[in-house]
Coordinates of C-alpha atoms in Angstrom, one line a residue:
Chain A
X1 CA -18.7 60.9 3.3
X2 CA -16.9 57.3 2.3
X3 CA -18.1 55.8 -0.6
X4 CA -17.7 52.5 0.8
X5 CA -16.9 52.3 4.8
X6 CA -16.3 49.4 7.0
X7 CA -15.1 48.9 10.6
X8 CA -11.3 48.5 10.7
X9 CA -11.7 46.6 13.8
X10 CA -9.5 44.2 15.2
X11 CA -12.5 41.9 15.1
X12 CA -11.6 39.0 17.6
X13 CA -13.7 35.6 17.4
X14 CA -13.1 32.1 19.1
X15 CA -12.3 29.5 17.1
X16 CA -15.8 27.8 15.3
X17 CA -17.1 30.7 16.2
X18 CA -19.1 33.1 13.2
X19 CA -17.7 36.2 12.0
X20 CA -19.5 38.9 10.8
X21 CA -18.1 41.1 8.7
X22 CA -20.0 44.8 7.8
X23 CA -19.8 47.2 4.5
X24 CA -21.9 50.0 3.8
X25 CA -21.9 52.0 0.5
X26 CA -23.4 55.4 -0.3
X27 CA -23.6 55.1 -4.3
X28 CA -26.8 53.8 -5.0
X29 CA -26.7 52.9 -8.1
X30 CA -23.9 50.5 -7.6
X31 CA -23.9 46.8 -9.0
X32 CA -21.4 44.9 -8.2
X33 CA -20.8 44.0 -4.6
X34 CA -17.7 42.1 -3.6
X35 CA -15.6 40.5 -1.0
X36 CA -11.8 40.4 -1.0
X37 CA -9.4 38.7 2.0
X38 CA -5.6 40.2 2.1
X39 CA -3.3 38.3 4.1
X40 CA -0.2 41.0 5.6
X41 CA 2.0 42.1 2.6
X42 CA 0.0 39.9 0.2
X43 CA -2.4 41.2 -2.6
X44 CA -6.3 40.9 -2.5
X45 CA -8.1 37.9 -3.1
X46 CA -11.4 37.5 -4.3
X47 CA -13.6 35.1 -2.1
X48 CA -17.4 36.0 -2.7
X49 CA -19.4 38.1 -5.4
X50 CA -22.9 38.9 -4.9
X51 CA -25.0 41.0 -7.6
X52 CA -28.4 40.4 -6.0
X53 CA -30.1 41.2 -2.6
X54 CA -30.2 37.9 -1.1
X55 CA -27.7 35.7 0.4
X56 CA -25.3 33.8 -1.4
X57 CA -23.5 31.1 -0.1
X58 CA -20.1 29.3 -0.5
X59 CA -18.8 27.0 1.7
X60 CA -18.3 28.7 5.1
X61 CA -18.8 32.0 3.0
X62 CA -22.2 33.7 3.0
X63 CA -22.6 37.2 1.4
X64 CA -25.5 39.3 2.2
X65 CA -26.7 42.1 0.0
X66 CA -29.4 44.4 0.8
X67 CA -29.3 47.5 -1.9
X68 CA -32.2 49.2 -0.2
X69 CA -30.2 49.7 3.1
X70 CA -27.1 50.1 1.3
X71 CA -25.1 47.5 2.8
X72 CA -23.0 44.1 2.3
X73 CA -22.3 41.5 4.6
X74 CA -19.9 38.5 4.9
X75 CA -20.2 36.0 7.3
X76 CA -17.6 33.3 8.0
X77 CA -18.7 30.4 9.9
X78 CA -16.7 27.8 11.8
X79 CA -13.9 30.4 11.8
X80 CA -10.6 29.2 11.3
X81 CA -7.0 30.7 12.8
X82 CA -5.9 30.6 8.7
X83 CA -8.8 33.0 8.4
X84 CA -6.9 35.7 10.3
X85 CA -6.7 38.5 7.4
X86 CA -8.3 41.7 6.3
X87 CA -11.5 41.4 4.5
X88 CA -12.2 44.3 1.9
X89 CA -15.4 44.8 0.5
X90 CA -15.3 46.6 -2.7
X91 CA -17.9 48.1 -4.7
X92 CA -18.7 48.6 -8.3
X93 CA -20.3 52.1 -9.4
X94 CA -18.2 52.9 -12.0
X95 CA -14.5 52.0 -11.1
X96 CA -14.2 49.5 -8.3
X97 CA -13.9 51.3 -5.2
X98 CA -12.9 49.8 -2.2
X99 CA -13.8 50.2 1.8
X100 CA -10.8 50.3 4.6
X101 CA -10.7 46.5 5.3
X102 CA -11.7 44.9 8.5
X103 CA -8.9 43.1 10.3
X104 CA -10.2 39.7 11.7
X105 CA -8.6 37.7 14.5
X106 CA -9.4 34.1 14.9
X107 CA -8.4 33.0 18.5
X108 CA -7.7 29.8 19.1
Chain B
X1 CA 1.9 29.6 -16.1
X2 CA -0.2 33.0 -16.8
X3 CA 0.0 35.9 -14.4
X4 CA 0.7 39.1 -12.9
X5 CA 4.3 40.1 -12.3
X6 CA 5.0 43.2 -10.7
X7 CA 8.8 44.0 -10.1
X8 CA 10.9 45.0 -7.7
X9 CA 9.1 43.4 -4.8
X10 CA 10.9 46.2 -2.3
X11 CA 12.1 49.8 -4.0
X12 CA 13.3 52.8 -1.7
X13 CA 13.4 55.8 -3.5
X14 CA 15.5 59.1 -2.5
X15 CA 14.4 62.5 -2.1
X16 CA 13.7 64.3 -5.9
X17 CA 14.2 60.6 -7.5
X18 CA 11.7 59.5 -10.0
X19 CA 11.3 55.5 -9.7
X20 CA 9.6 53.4 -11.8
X21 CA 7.4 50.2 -10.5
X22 CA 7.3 47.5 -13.2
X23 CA 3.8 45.4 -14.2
X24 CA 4.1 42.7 -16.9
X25 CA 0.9 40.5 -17.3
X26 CA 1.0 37.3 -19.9
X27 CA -2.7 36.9 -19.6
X28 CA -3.5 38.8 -22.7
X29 CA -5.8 40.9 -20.5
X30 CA -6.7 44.4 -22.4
X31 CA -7.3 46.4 -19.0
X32 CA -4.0 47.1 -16.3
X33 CA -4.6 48.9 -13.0
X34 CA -2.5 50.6 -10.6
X35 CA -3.8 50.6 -6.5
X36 CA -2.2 52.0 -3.9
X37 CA -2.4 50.9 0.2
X38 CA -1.2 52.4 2.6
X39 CA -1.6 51.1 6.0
X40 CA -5.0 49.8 7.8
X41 CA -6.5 52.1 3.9
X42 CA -8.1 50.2 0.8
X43 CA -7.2 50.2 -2.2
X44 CA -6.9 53.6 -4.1
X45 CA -6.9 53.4 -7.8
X46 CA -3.8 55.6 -9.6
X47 CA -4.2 55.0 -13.2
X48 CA -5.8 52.3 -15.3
X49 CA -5.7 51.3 -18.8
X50 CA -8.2 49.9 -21.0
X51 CA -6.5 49.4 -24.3
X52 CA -3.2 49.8 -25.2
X53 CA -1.9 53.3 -26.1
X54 CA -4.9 54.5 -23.5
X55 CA -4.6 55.4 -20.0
X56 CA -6.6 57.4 -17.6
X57 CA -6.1 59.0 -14.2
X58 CA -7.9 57.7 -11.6
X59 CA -8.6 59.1 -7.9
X60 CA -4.9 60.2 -6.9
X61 CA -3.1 60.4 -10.1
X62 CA -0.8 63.5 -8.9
X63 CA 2.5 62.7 -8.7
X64 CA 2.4 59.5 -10.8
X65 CA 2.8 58.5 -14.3
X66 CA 2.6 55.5 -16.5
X67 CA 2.5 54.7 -20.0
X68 CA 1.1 51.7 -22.0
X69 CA 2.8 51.5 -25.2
X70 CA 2.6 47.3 -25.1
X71 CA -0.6 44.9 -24.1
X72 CA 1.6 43.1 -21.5
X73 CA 3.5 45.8 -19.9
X74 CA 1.5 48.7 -17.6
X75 CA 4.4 50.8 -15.9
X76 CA 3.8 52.9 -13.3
X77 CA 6.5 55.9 -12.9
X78 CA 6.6 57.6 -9.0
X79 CA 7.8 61.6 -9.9
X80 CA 9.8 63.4 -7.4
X81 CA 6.3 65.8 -7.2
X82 CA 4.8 62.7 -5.2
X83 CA 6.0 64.0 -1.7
X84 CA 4.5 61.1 0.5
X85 CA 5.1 58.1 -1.9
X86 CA 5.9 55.6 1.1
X87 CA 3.1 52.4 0.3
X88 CA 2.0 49.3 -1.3
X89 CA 1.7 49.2 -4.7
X90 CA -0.7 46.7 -6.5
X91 CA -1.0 46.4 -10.6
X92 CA -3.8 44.2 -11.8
X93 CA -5.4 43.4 -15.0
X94 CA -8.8 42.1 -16.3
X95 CA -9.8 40.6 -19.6
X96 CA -11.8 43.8 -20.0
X97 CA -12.6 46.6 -18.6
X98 CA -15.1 46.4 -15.6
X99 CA -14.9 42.8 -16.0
X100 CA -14.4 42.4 -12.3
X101 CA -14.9 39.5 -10.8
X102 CA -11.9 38.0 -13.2
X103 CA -9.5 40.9 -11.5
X104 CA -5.9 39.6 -10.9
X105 CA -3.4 41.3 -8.9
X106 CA 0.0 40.7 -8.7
X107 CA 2.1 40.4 -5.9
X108 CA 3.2 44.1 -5.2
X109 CA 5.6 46.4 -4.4
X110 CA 6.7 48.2 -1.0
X111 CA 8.1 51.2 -1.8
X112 CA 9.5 53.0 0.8
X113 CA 11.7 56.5 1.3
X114 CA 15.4 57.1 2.1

């Protein structure tokens, strides 16, 4: 079993549109929770933390946590063609441990 | 400007070469991490560091070495026993270890076989 598993997608969207982005983990005693966006050939950037179950908003970005159900959410609303990119979630049990990426297409 | 720079930005290695992947941070950061991507994966952590003089393997340390004899510098060394070595290579660094929501990466390096 994945420790942390996503779907690779291609996950199209229309333009304004919300994206939805999914991350489950199976180490339950993990921590830290966070989301990463990876443009093609570029490294990983950090675009939402989340610690807590809750949401936790940002701008467009909105990370979901729910520990009991194990899983992580990002949404992105009013989706833009700039964010076309891989998004990683990436948990913390011990080292940081990261899930396949989802690739997300913003059509215009 | 502080940062993360990882050298060569493209490396092809031949078959039985050792090549070594360059990571030089200026952010006086005490822990340095080596990823590796290949494509449509995550990351996969090789090796990190937490002090200097201190390394430790991570999930698919076989075939790679590294050594940390300086704060700044974090090499990472791909042996001629790492048959598929063909990815993207990411070093980062945080201020300390597990501190990471302050994880930088640098820019990486594609390293590819001849």
């Amino acid at each position: 079993q994945k420790e942390v598993e996503q779907n690779s997608g291609p996950l199209s969207v229309p333009e304004g549109a919300i994206a939805s982005l999914n991350c489950t983990y199976s180490d339950r005693g993990s921590q830290s929770f966070f989301w990463y966006r990876q443009y093609s050939g570029k490294s990983p950037e950090l675009i939402m933390s989340i610690y807590s179950n809750g949401d936790k908003e940002d701008g467009r970005f909105t990370a979901q946590l729910n520990k009991a159900s194990q899983y992580v959410s990002l949404l992105i609303r009013d989706s833009q063609p700039s964010d076309s990119a891989t998004y990683l979630c990436a948990v913390n049990p011990n080292q940081l441990t990261f899930g396949t990426g989802t690739r997300l297409q913003v059509t215009l | 400007d502080g940062g993360i720079t990882q050298s060569p930005k493209y490396l092809f290695r031949k078959e039985g070469q050792n090549v070594t992947l360059s990571c030089e941070q200026n952010l006086n950061h005490d822990a340095m991490y080596w990823y590796r991507q290949d494509p449509g994966q995550g990351l996969r952590l090789i090796y990190y560091s937490q002090i200097v003089n201190d390394f430790q393997k991570g999930d698919i340390a076989e075939g790679y070495s590294v050594s940390r004899e300086k704060k700044e510098s974090f090499p990472l060394t791909v042996t001629s026993a790492q048959k598929n070595p063909t990815a993207f290579y990411l070093c980062a660094s945080s201020i300390s270890p597990g501190q990471w929501e302050k994880l930088f990466f640098g820019s990486g390096t594609q390293l590819s076989v001849l």
